[in-house]
Amino acid sequence: MKVGDKHYRSIWLDTSTDEVNIIDQRWLPHEFRVVTLKSLDDFATAIRDMWVRGAPLIGATAAYGIAELMRRDPSDKALNEAYDFLHATRPTAINLRWALDAMSSTLSALPENQRQEAAFKKAAEICDDDVETNRMIGVHGLEIIKKIAATKKPGEPVNILTHCNAGWLATVDWGTATSPMYHAMEAGINIHIWVDETRPRNQGAQLTSWEMVGNDIPHHLIVDNAGGHLMQHGQVDAVIVGTDRTTSHGDVCNKIGTYLKALAAKDNNVPFYVALPSSTIDWTIGDGLKEIPIEERNGQEVTHIYGKLENGENTFVQISPDGTPGGNPAFDVTPAHLVTGLITERGVADASKEGLLALFPEQKSVA
Ligand code: MRU
């Protein structure tokens, strides 16, 4: 999407330097910094410390991390060690394993002297596929928004609530949950987005709001606790969120707090949609609560908060007493029965094994 007048992806190979660049998301929205990742360690740090984040982008970054390594050491040993090293950086988003598997199976079938070129080609393909996949999610999600718009009085916006950042910054481009929003804007539909701040790291406040501002999408930033109240008062027409891992039975694991939004949505008959590329489906598991590892992050993300001071300086401040430890489970699982539909690149599926397999029949042998 555009930043100012320039089109950016969240990760790209700079053809003039042959180096991989990312937008370092830690400093948004107050500073726009582009960083070059030069070694396997850089790629691992960027994922672990959330310079890049969001399930699809984590996968794309890992793919380029493997490619970068192939320049230095294309051996099987290096490939296998890098797989394990990168895989350990963030445990919940399945796109990481998916992208590493794709790289590994492509490269291990080739002699060492062909691996570098093939690795960069495959990483670029993963990125391009992600862009097209997310575009298609937008095409299918647009139909849902269109239907809701048709039930509104003239001039009234379709109010959509979203949690965390499942935007273009979380993918290579377009985003998952935001792609239907961008498509609705292009189609001239009147929409308004409720952006959950998404404590502790505030991806909603810092990243989704920044995307909304950059694309002129009407929105309000709300505290995480406001969604239920807004739903009770008819001010939310639909919830659309992303997911870091979806089971073959349609349970979805997303940023902490998503489950509470789904409960409130169910209680208020608000449709709750989850937008996802099929690379986010873990076909090998069925029960999200029992089988998805939930990342536990540093408690400092809870006790401290990043922002801009009145004097313009960007900094972290402590919001709790000295000595209070932060507890920080980063994701939760929303069971399939709370999900109205899964918006994928092939269409909208019921959140069930049957629903998913109807769209992805080639997975029948795995699921
Ligand atoms: O911890 P993060 O910022 O990586 O978490 C991101 C999310 O939870 C997103 O909603 C999810 O990855 C879907 S992204 C299209």
mmCIF file of C-alpha atoms and ligand atoms in Angstrom:
data_model
loop_
_atom_site.group_PDB
_atom_site.id
_atom_site.type_symbol
_atom_site.label_atom_id
_atom_site.label_comp_id
_atom_site.label_asym_id
_atom_site.label_seq_id
_atom_site.Cartn_x
_atom_site.Cartn_y
_atom_site.Cartn_z
ATOM 1 C CA MET A 1 0.000 0.000 0.000
ATOM 2 C CA LYS A 2 1.050 3.641 -0.176
ATOM 3 C CA VAL A 3 3.188 5.464 2.333
ATOM 4 C CA GLY A 4 2.958 9.062 1.219
ATOM 5 C CA ASP A 5 3.158 8.864 -2.559
ATOM 6 C CA LYS A 6 5.272 5.740 -2.700
ATOM 7 C CA HIS A 7 4.024 2.170 -2.894
ATOM 8 C CA TYR A 8 5.590 -0.129 -0.337
ATOM 9 C CA ARG A 9 5.447 -3.757 0.530
ATOM 10 C CA SER A 10 6.337 -4.692 4.110
ATOM 11 C CA ILE A 11 9.402 -6.649 2.892
ATOM 12 C CA TRP A 12 11.264 -6.442 -0.417
ATOM 13 C CA LEU A 13 14.483 -7.300 -2.187
ATOM 14 C CA ASP A 14 16.196 -4.073 -3.229
ATOM 15 C CA THR A 15 17.389 -4.924 -6.720
ATOM 16 C CA SER A 16 20.003 -2.161 -6.725
ATOM 17 C CA THR A 17 21.807 -3.521 -3.644
ATOM 18 C CA ASP A 18 20.571 -7.125 -3.753
ATOM 19 C CA GLU A 19 19.643 -6.794 -0.075
ATOM 20 C CA VAL A 20 16.419 -7.470 1.792
ATOM 21 C CA ASN A 21 14.681 -4.486 3.364
ATOM 22 C CA ILE A 22 11.849 -4.342 5.858
ATOM 23 C CA ILE A 23 9.807 -1.617 7.481
ATOM 24 C CA ASP A 24 10.920 -1.695 11.114
ATOM 25 C CA GLN A 25 7.482 -1.672 12.720
ATOM 26 C CA ARG A 26 8.690 -1.047 16.264
ATOM 27 C CA TRP A 27 8.818 2.689 15.663
ATOM 28 C CA LEU A 28 5.516 3.238 13.888
ATOM 29 C CA PRO A 29 3.451 5.375 13.798
ATOM 30 C CA HIS A 30 5.833 8.096 14.897
ATOM 31 C CA GLU A 31 8.862 7.100 12.831
ATOM 32 C CA PHE A 32 9.030 5.344 9.470
ATOM 33 C CA ARG A 33 12.282 3.407 9.394
ATOM 34 C CA VAL A 34 13.500 1.013 6.716
ATOM 35 C CA VAL A 35 16.091 -1.524 7.826
ATOM 36 C CA THR A 36 18.300 -3.869 5.802
ATOM 37 C CA LEU A 37 18.600 -7.427 7.113
ATOM 38 C CA LYS A 38 22.020 -8.820 6.298
ATOM 39 C CA SER A 39 22.525 -12.070 8.158
ATOM 40 C CA LEU A 40 20.534 -15.009 9.468
ATOM 41 C CA ASP A 41 20.842 -13.479 12.936
ATOM 42 C CA ASP A 42 19.310 -10.227 11.673
ATOM 43 C CA PHE A 43 16.327 -12.096 10.248
ATOM 44 C CA ALA A 44 15.821 -14.086 13.459
ATOM 45 C CA THR A 45 16.063 -10.949 15.600
ATOM 46 C CA ALA A 46 13.636 -9.078 13.346
ATOM 47 C CA ILE A 47 11.037 -11.824 13.831
ATOM 48 C CA ARG A 48 11.676 -12.516 17.543
ATOM 49 C CA ASP A 49 11.761 -8.859 18.578
ATOM 50 C CA MET A 50 8.875 -7.927 16.294
ATOM 51 C CA TRP A 51 10.570 -5.522 13.916
ATOM 52 C CA VAL A 52 8.261 -7.468 11.606
ATOM 53 C CA ARG A 53 5.186 -9.266 12.881
ATOM 54 C CA GLY A 54 1.881 -10.694 11.672
ATOM 55 C CA ALA A 55 1.653 -14.324 10.640
ATOM 56 C CA PRO A 56 2.138 -14.017 6.848
ATOM 57 C CA LEU A 57 4.971 -11.507 7.141
ATOM 58 C CA ILE A 58 6.759 -13.664 9.705
ATOM 59 C CA GLY A 59 6.695 -16.487 7.134
ATOM 60 C CA ALA A 60 7.912 -14.265 4.296
ATOM 61 C CA THR A 61 10.748 -12.916 6.445
ATOM 62 C CA ALA A 62 11.865 -16.407 7.412
ATOM 63 C CA ALA A 63 11.897 -17.368 3.726
ATOM 64 C CA TYR A 64 14.244 -14.497 2.899
ATOM 65 C CA GLY A 65 16.325 -15.377 5.979
ATOM 66 C CA ILE A 66 16.976 -18.812 4.494
ATOM 67 C CA ALA A 67 17.754 -17.232 1.123
ATOM 68 C CA GLU A 68 20.277 -14.859 2.695
ATOM 69 C CA LEU A 69 21.967 -17.803 4.410
ATOM 70 C CA MET A 70 22.269 -19.676 1.112
ATOM 71 C CA ARG A 71 24.632 -16.950 -0.150
ATOM 72 C CA ARG A 72 27.090 -17.870 2.610
ATOM 73 C CA ASP A 73 26.493 -21.541 3.237
ATOM 74 C CA PRO A 74 24.205 -23.633 1.024
ATOM 75 C CA SER A 75 24.961 -26.911 2.852
ATOM 76 C CA ASP A 76 22.292 -29.274 4.227
ATOM 77 C CA LYS A 77 23.695 -28.744 7.708
ATOM 78 C CA ALA A 78 23.294 -24.944 7.494
ATOM 79 C CA LEU A 79 19.800 -25.304 6.020
ATOM 80 C CA ASN A 80 18.612 -27.640 8.778
ATOM 81 C CA GLU A 81 20.136 -25.554 11.560
ATOM 82 C CA ALA A 82 18.639 -22.363 10.145
ATOM 83 C CA TYR A 83 15.221 -24.051 9.932
ATOM 84 C CA ASP A 84 15.327 -24.868 13.662
ATOM 85 C CA PHE A 85 16.810 -21.501 14.602
ATOM 86 C CA LEU A 86 14.151 -19.487 12.766
ATOM 87 C CA HIS A 87 11.337 -21.838 13.781
ATOM 88 C CA ALA A 88 12.078 -21.161 17.455
ATOM 89 C CA THR A 89 11.681 -17.377 17.100
ATOM 90 C CA ARG A 90 7.876 -17.231 17.477
ATOM 91 C CA PRO A 91 5.827 -20.313 18.326
ATOM 92 C CA THR A 92 2.196 -19.492 17.511
ATOM 93 C CA ALA A 93 1.970 -18.299 13.888
ATOM 94 C CA ILE A 94 1.951 -21.382 11.663
ATOM 95 C CA ASN A 95 3.019 -19.432 8.568
ATOM 96 C CA LEU A 96 6.533 -19.579 9.952
ATOM 97 C CA ARG A 97 6.650 -23.377 9.720
ATOM 98 C CA TRP A 98 4.765 -23.294 6.427
ATOM 99 C CA ALA A 99 7.308 -20.966 4.804
ATOM 100 C CA LEU A 100 10.289 -22.847 6.255
ATOM 101 C CA ASP A 101 8.876 -26.126 4.943
ATOM 102 C CA ALA A 102 8.392 -24.587 1.502
ATOM 103 C CA MET A 103 11.972 -23.312 1.432
ATOM 104 C CA SER A 104 13.418 -26.501 2.814
ATOM 105 C CA SER A 105 11.662 -28.854 0.396
ATOM 106 C CA THR A 106 12.590 -26.670 -2.603
ATOM 107 C CA LEU A 107 16.231 -26.375 -1.618
ATOM 108 C CA SER A 108 16.967 -29.847 -0.355
ATOM 109 C CA ALA A 109 15.980 -31.217 -3.774
ATOM 110 C CA LEU A 110 18.750 -29.185 -5.430
ATOM 111 C CA PRO A 111 22.554 -29.422 -5.545
ATOM 112 C CA GLU A 112 24.302 -26.846 -3.362
ATOM 113 C CA ASN A 113 25.492 -24.693 -6.263
ATOM 114 C CA GLN A 114 21.905 -24.025 -7.368
ATOM 115 C CA ARG A 115 20.459 -23.242 -3.962
ATOM 116 C CA GLN A 116 21.189 -19.530 -3.637
ATOM 117 C CA GLU A 117 19.387 -18.530 -6.817
ATOM 118 C CA ALA A 118 16.511 -20.935 -6.157
ATOM 119 C CA ALA A 119 16.119 -19.665 -2.595
ATOM 120 C CA PHE A 120 15.700 -16.037 -3.615
ATOM 121 C CA LYS A 121 13.302 -17.110 -6.352
ATOM 122 C CA LYS A 122 11.202 -19.133 -3.910
ATOM 123 C CA ALA A 123 11.158 -16.358 -1.283
ATOM 124 C CA ALA A 124 10.008 -13.878 -3.935
ATOM 125 C CA GLU A 125 7.317 -16.343 -5.021
ATOM 126 C CA ILE A 126 6.086 -16.693 -1.411
ATOM 127 C CA CYS A 127 5.809 -12.905 -1.205
ATOM 128 C CA ASP A 128 4.056 -12.501 -4.549
ATOM 129 C CA ASP A 129 1.627 -15.317 -3.711
ATOM 130 C CA ASP A 130 0.859 -13.661 -0.388
ATOM 131 C CA VAL A 131 -0.032 -10.409 -2.142
ATOM 132 C CA GLU A 132 -2.383 -12.139 -4.582
ATOM 133 C CA THR A 133 -3.909 -14.295 -1.842
ATOM 134 C CA ASN A 134 -4.687 -11.265 0.271
ATOM 135 C CA ARG A 135 -6.113 -9.432 -2.713
ATOM 136 C CA MET A 136 -8.518 -12.331 -3.246
ATOM 137 C CA ILE A 137 -9.472 -12.311 0.459
ATOM 138 C CA GLY A 138 -10.470 -8.702 -0.150
ATOM 139 C CA VAL A 139 -12.527 -9.625 -3.191
ATOM 140 C CA HIS A 140 -14.497 -12.232 -1.197
ATOM 141 C CA GLY A 141 -14.742 -10.091 1.934
ATOM 142 C CA LEU A 142 -16.089 -7.216 -0.124
ATOM 143 C CA GLU A 143 -19.207 -9.262 -0.910
ATOM 144 C CA ILE A 144 -19.914 -9.583 2.829
ATOM 145 C CA ILE A 145 -19.558 -5.835 3.338
ATOM 146 C CA LYS A 146 -21.711 -5.136 0.271
ATOM 147 C CA LYS A 147 -24.524 -7.259 1.707
ATOM 148 C CA ILE A 148 -24.382 -5.464 5.045
ATOM 149 C CA ALA A 149 -24.291 -2.078 3.282
ATOM 150 C CA ALA A 150 -27.466 -2.981 1.410
ATOM 151 C CA THR A 151 -29.310 -3.279 4.729
ATOM 152 C CA LYS A 152 -28.189 0.150 5.997
ATOM 153 C CA LYS A 153 -30.099 3.404 5.645
ATOM 154 C CA PRO A 154 -28.669 5.787 3.002
ATOM 155 C CA GLY A 155 -25.675 7.675 4.340
ATOM 156 C CA GLU A 156 -25.091 5.283 7.242
ATOM 157 C CA PRO A 157 -21.680 3.642 7.303
ATOM 158 C CA VAL A 158 -20.984 -0.060 7.741
ATOM 159 C CA ASN A 159 -19.260 -0.245 11.121
ATOM 160 C CA ILE A 160 -16.552 -2.893 11.292
ATOM 161 C CA LEU A 161 -14.553 -3.707 14.388
ATOM 162 C CA THR A 162 -11.064 -5.145 14.086
ATOM 163 C CA HIS A 163 -8.511 -6.320 16.633
ATOM 164 C CA CYS A 164 -4.718 -6.114 16.481
ATOM 165 C CA ASN A 165 -3.155 -5.459 13.092
ATOM 166 C CA ALA A 166 -4.152 -7.876 10.371
ATOM 167 C CA GLY A 167 -3.330 -5.167 7.865
ATOM 168 C CA TRP A 168 -0.823 -4.805 5.040
ATOM 169 C CA LEU A 169 1.932 -4.437 7.621
ATOM 170 C CA ALA A 170 1.130 -7.929 8.921
ATOM 171 C CA THR A 171 1.316 -9.442 5.436
ATOM 172 C CA VAL A 172 3.379 -8.583 2.375
ATOM 173 C CA ASP A 173 0.601 -6.297 1.089
ATOM 174 C CA TRP A 174 -3.167 -5.697 1.387
ATOM 175 C CA GLY A 175 -3.545 -7.416 4.780
ATOM 176 C CA THR A 176 -6.109 -10.078 5.569
ATOM 177 C CA ALA A 177 -8.776 -8.425 7.746
ATOM 178 C CA THR A 178 -8.090 -5.060 6.130
ATOM 179 C CA SER A 179 -8.172 -6.229 2.515
ATOM 180 C CA PRO A 180 -12.009 -6.285 2.444
ATOM 181 C CA MET A 181 -11.925 -2.781 3.932
ATOM 182 C CA TYR A 182 -9.560 -1.468 1.245
ATOM 183 C CA HIS A 183 -11.701 -3.112 -1.420
ATOM 184 C CA ALA A 184 -14.882 -1.617 0.088
ATOM 185 C CA MET A 185 -13.317 1.845 -0.011
ATOM 186 C CA GLU A 186 -12.355 1.329 -3.656
ATOM 187 C CA ALA A 187 -15.924 0.238 -4.377
ATOM 188 C CA GLY A 188 -17.235 3.469 -2.865
ATOM 189 C CA ILE A 189 -18.927 1.806 0.116
ATOM 190 C CA ASN A 190 -19.310 3.960 3.193
ATOM 191 C CA ILE A 191 -17.388 2.172 5.959
ATOM 192 C CA HIS A 192 -16.156 3.101 9.397
ATOM 193 C CA ILE A 193 -13.676 1.027 11.389
ATOM 194 C CA TRP A 194 -13.494 0.596 15.153
ATOM 195 C CA VAL A 195 -9.813 -0.079 15.810
ATOM 196 C CA ASP A 196 -9.086 -1.926 19.070
ATOM 197 C CA GLU A 197 -5.939 -0.506 20.641
ATOM 198 C CA THR A 198 -4.768 -4.101 21.341
ATOM 199 C CA ARG A 199 -2.731 -4.028 24.503
ATOM 200 C CA PRO A 200 -0.056 -4.807 25.368
ATOM 201 C CA ARG A 201 1.847 -3.878 22.215
ATOM 202 C CA ASN A 202 -0.876 -1.678 20.773
ATOM 203 C CA GLN A 203 -0.728 -2.976 17.220
ATOM 204 C CA GLY A 204 -4.195 -1.476 16.683
ATOM 205 C CA ALA A 205 -3.291 1.954 18.028
ATOM 206 C CA GLN A 206 0.086 2.091 16.350
ATOM 207 C CA LEU A 207 -0.213 0.094 13.144
ATOM 208 C CA THR A 208 -3.853 -0.351 12.105
ATOM 209 C CA SER A 209 -4.665 3.302 12.866
ATOM 210 C CA TRP A 210 -1.608 4.336 10.838
ATOM 211 C CA GLU A 211 -2.853 2.238 7.916
ATOM 212 C CA MET A 212 -6.333 3.754 8.208
ATOM 213 C CA VAL A 213 -4.926 7.301 8.232
ATOM 214 C CA GLY A 214 -2.679 6.506 5.268
ATOM 215 C CA ASN A 215 -5.604 5.228 3.228
ATOM 216 C CA ASP A 216 -8.215 7.783 4.300
ATOM 217 C CA ILE A 217 -10.445 5.199 5.928
ATOM 218 C CA PRO A 218 -12.831 6.663 8.520
ATOM 219 C CA HIS A 219 -12.031 5.106 11.880
ATOM 220 C CA HIS A 220 -11.900 5.573 15.617
ATOM 221 C CA LEU A 221 -9.377 4.079 17.978
ATOM 222 C CA ILE A 222 -11.105 2.446 20.949
ATOM 223 C CA VAL A 223 -9.845 0.823 24.118
ATOM 224 C CA ASP A 224 -9.976 -2.949 24.092
ATOM 225 C CA ASN A 225 -12.846 -2.989 26.549
ATOM 226 C CA ALA A 226 -15.195 -0.834 24.440
ATOM 227 C CA GLY A 227 -16.211 -3.417 21.820
ATOM 228 C CA GLY A 228 -18.891 -5.178 23.885
ATOM 229 C CA HIS A 229 -20.578 -1.904 24.758
ATOM 230 C CA LEU A 230 -20.598 -0.768 21.123
ATOM 231 C CA MET A 231 -22.094 -4.092 20.035
ATOM 232 C CA GLN A 232 -24.858 -3.859 22.669
ATOM 233 C CA HIS A 233 -25.800 -0.488 21.211
ATOM 234 C CA GLY A 234 -25.942 -1.596 17.575
ATOM 235 C CA GLN A 235 -22.793 0.250 16.617
ATOM 236 C CA VAL A 236 -20.918 -2.735 15.176
ATOM 237 C CA ASP A 237 -22.208 -4.406 11.996
ATOM 238 C CA ALA A 238 -19.426 -6.973 11.727
ATOM 239 C CA VAL A 239 -16.146 -7.969 13.297
ATOM 240 C CA ILE A 240 -13.286 -8.920 10.974
ATOM 241 C CA VAL A 241 -10.006 -10.125 12.466
ATOM 242 C CA GLY A 242 -6.978 -12.117 11.330
ATOM 243 C CA THR A 243 -5.546 -15.354 12.673
ATOM 244 C CA ASP A 244 -2.098 -16.744 13.390
ATOM 245 C CA ARG A 245 -3.147 -20.372 13.228
ATOM 246 C CA THR A 246 -6.437 -21.964 12.209
ATOM 247 C CA THR A 247 -7.137 -25.607 12.944
ATOM 248 C CA SER A 248 -8.594 -28.046 10.423
ATOM 249 C CA HIS A 249 -11.850 -27.779 12.440
ATOM 250 C CA GLY A 250 -12.006 -23.981 12.186
ATOM 251 C CA ASP A 251 -10.773 -22.862 15.613
ATOM 252 C CA VAL A 252 -8.754 -19.676 15.241
ATOM 253 C CA CYS A 253 -5.855 -18.429 17.321
ATOM 254 C CA ASN A 254 -5.291 -14.694 17.148
ATOM 255 C CA LYS A 255 -3.970 -11.813 19.241
ATOM 256 C CA ILE A 256 -4.949 -11.933 22.902
ATOM 257 C CA GLY A 257 -8.424 -10.488 23.404
ATOM 258 C CA THR A 258 -9.902 -11.787 20.158
ATOM 259 C CA TYR A 259 -11.859 -14.454 22.060
ATOM 260 C CA LEU A 260 -13.602 -11.826 24.193
ATOM 261 C CA LYS A 261 -14.676 -9.982 21.049
ATOM 262 C CA ALA A 262 -16.098 -13.200 19.644
ATOM 263 C CA LEU A 263 -18.076 -13.844 22.837
ATOM 264 C CA ALA A 264 -19.523 -10.332 22.797
ATOM 265 C CA ALA A 265 -20.320 -10.669 19.093
ATOM 266 C CA LYS A 266 -22.189 -13.952 19.675
ATOM 267 C CA ASP A 267 -24.197 -12.433 22.524
ATOM 268 C CA ASN A 268 -25.223 -9.519 20.316
ATOM 269 C CA ASN A 269 -25.791 -11.355 17.015
ATOM 270 C CA VAL A 270 -22.937 -9.494 15.365
ATOM 271 C CA PRO A 271 -21.275 -11.552 12.600
ATOM 272 C CA PHE A 272 -17.711 -12.485 13.502
ATOM 273 C CA TYR A 273 -15.481 -13.135 10.472
ATOM 274 C CA VAL A 274 -11.882 -14.265 10.372
ATOM 275 C CA ALA A 275 -9.811 -13.467 7.270
ATOM 276 C CA LEU A 276 -6.917 -15.772 6.455
ATOM 277 C CA PRO A 277 -4.660 -17.051 3.734
ATOM 278 C CA SER A 278 -4.711 -20.856 3.556
ATOM 279 C CA SER A 279 -1.050 -20.798 4.670
ATOM 280 C CA THR A 280 -2.456 -20.013 8.132
ATOM 281 C CA ILE A 281 -4.349 -23.299 8.340
ATOM 282 C CA ASP A 282 -2.619 -26.004 10.342
ATOM 283 C CA TRP A 283 -4.250 -29.061 8.767
ATOM 284 C CA THR A 284 -2.465 -31.369 11.212
ATOM 285 C CA ILE A 285 -4.422 -30.246 14.286
ATOM 286 C CA GLY A 286 -8.110 -30.131 15.186
ATOM 287 C CA ASP A 287 -8.405 -28.739 18.707
ATOM 288 C CA GLY A 288 -7.072 -25.190 18.982
ATOM 289 C CA LEU A 289 -7.246 -24.967 22.772
ATOM 290 C CA LYS A 290 -5.282 -28.149 23.352
ATOM 291 C CA GLU A 291 -2.901 -28.086 20.418
ATOM 292 C CA ILE A 292 -1.842 -24.521 19.594
ATOM 293 C CA PRO A 293 1.205 -23.289 21.522
ATOM 294 C CA ILE A 294 0.519 -19.836 22.963
ATOM 295 C CA GLU A 295 3.499 -17.520 22.959
ATOM 296 C CA GLU A 296 4.312 -16.063 26.378
ATOM 297 C CA ARG A 297 6.149 -12.772 25.884
ATOM 298 C CA ASN A 298 8.193 -10.545 28.147
ATOM 299 C CA GLY A 299 6.169 -8.960 30.969
ATOM 300 C CA GLN A 300 7.770 -5.612 30.178
ATOM 301 C CA GLU A 301 5.407 -5.338 27.215
ATOM 302 C CA VAL A 302 2.611 -5.069 29.806
ATOM 303 C CA THR A 303 4.283 -2.881 32.418
ATOM 304 C CA HIS A 304 5.640 -0.414 29.840
ATOM 305 C CA ILE A 305 4.120 1.425 26.923
ATOM 306 C CA TYR A 306 5.660 3.108 23.854
ATOM 307 C CA GLY A 307 4.568 6.532 22.689
ATOM 308 C CA LYS A 308 5.390 10.119 21.811
ATOM 309 C CA LEU A 309 5.974 12.720 24.504
ATOM 310 C CA GLU A 310 4.637 16.252 24.153
ATOM 311 C CA ASN A 311 8.145 17.416 23.274
ATOM 312 C CA GLY A 312 8.130 15.053 20.286
ATOM 313 C CA GLU A 313 10.495 12.488 21.773
ATOM 314 C CA ASN A 314 9.472 8.840 21.315
ATOM 315 C CA THR A 315 10.017 6.674 24.348
ATOM 316 C CA PHE A 316 8.825 3.866 26.617
ATOM 317 C CA VAL A 317 7.211 4.723 29.932
ATOM 318 C CA GLN A 318 6.474 2.459 32.888
ATOM 319 C CA ILE A 319 2.786 2.367 33.847
ATOM 320 C CA SER A 320 2.866 0.059 36.874
ATOM 321 C CA PRO A 321 4.658 0.168 40.237
ATOM 322 C CA ASP A 322 8.258 -0.985 40.523
ATOM 323 C CA GLY A 323 8.112 -4.675 41.359
ATOM 324 C CA THR A 324 4.789 -5.562 39.672
ATOM 325 C CA PRO A 325 5.486 -8.405 37.238
ATOM 326 C CA GLY A 326 3.641 -8.429 33.897
ATOM 327 C CA GLY A 327 1.876 -11.599 32.707
ATOM 328 C CA ASN A 328 1.811 -11.723 28.939
ATOM 329 C CA PRO A 329 0.088 -14.532 26.988
ATOM 330 C CA ALA A 330 0.176 -13.104 23.466
ATOM 331 C CA PHE A 331 -2.625 -15.054 21.762
ATOM 332 C CA ASP A 332 -5.935 -16.757 22.538
ATOM 333 C CA VAL A 333 -8.100 -19.317 20.800
ATOM 334 C CA THR A 334 -11.600 -18.573 19.540
ATOM 335 C CA PRO A 335 -13.507 -21.837 19.105
ATOM 336 C CA ALA A 336 -15.069 -22.469 15.706
ATOM 337 C CA HIS A 337 -18.629 -22.253 17.039
ATOM 338 C CA LEU A 338 -18.139 -18.513 17.659
ATOM 339 C CA VAL A 339 -16.938 -17.846 14.096
ATOM 340 C CA THR A 340 -19.494 -16.849 11.434
ATOM 341 C CA GLY A 341 -17.164 -17.517 8.510
ATOM 342 C CA LEU A 342 -13.570 -17.866 7.396
ATOM 343 C CA ILE A 343 -12.724 -15.498 4.539
ATOM 344 C CA THR A 344 -10.049 -17.235 2.471
ATOM 345 C CA GLU A 345 -8.531 -16.654 -0.952
ATOM 346 C CA ARG A 346 -10.913 -19.269 -2.380
ATOM 347 C CA GLY A 347 -14.083 -17.890 -0.805
ATOM 348 C CA VAL A 348 -15.875 -17.829 2.539
ATOM 349 C CA ALA A 349 -15.853 -21.158 4.388
ATOM 350 C CA ASP A 350 -17.906 -22.380 7.315
ATOM 351 C CA ALA A 351 -15.672 -22.614 10.379
ATOM 352 C CA SER A 352 -15.690 -26.406 10.356
ATOM 353 C CA LYS A 353 -13.717 -29.272 8.892
ATOM 354 C CA GLU A 354 -16.383 -29.810 6.234
ATOM 355 C CA GLY A 355 -16.440 -26.098 5.407
ATOM 356 C CA LEU A 356 -12.684 -25.861 5.017
ATOM 357 C CA LEU A 357 -12.355 -29.095 3.044
ATOM 358 C CA ALA A 358 -15.097 -27.980 0.669
ATOM 359 C CA LEU A 359 -12.777 -25.133 -0.367
ATOM 360 C CA PHE A 360 -9.497 -27.042 -0.007
ATOM 361 C CA PRO A 361 -10.319 -30.634 -1.053
ATOM 362 C CA GLU A 362 -6.634 -31.369 -1.728
ATOM 363 C CA GLN A 363 -6.085 -31.388 2.062
ATOM 364 C CA LYS A 364 -8.451 -34.337 2.675
ATOM 365 C CA SER A 365 -5.588 -36.745 3.170
ATOM 366 C CA VAL A 366 -3.956 -34.544 5.841
ATOM 367 C CA ALA A 367 -6.919 -33.175 7.836
HETATM 368 O O1 MRU B 1 2.046 -10.523 17.730
HETATM 369 P P1 MRU B 1 1.713 -10.109 16.314
HETATM 370 O O2 MRU B 1 1.690 -8.631 16.120
HETATM 371 O O3 MRU B 1 2.568 -10.835 15.317
HETATM 372 O O4 MRU B 1 0.231 -10.620 16.124
HETATM 373 C C1 MRU B 1 -0.418 -10.405 14.908
HETATM 374 C C2 MRU B 1 -1.813 -10.891 14.903
HETATM 375 O O5 MRU B 1 -2.309 -11.407 15.879
HETATM 376 C C3 MRU B 1 -2.556 -10.790 13.603
HETATM 377 O O6 MRU B 1 -3.909 -10.575 13.839
HETATM 378 C C4 MRU B 1 -2.378 -12.111 12.852
HETATM 379 O O7 MRU B 1 -1.023 -12.379 12.657
HETATM 380 C C5 MRU B 1 -3.062 -12.103 11.556
HETATM 381 S S1 MRU B 1 -2.118 -11.162 10.392
HETATM 382 C C6 MRU B 1 -2.754 -11.106 8.893
#
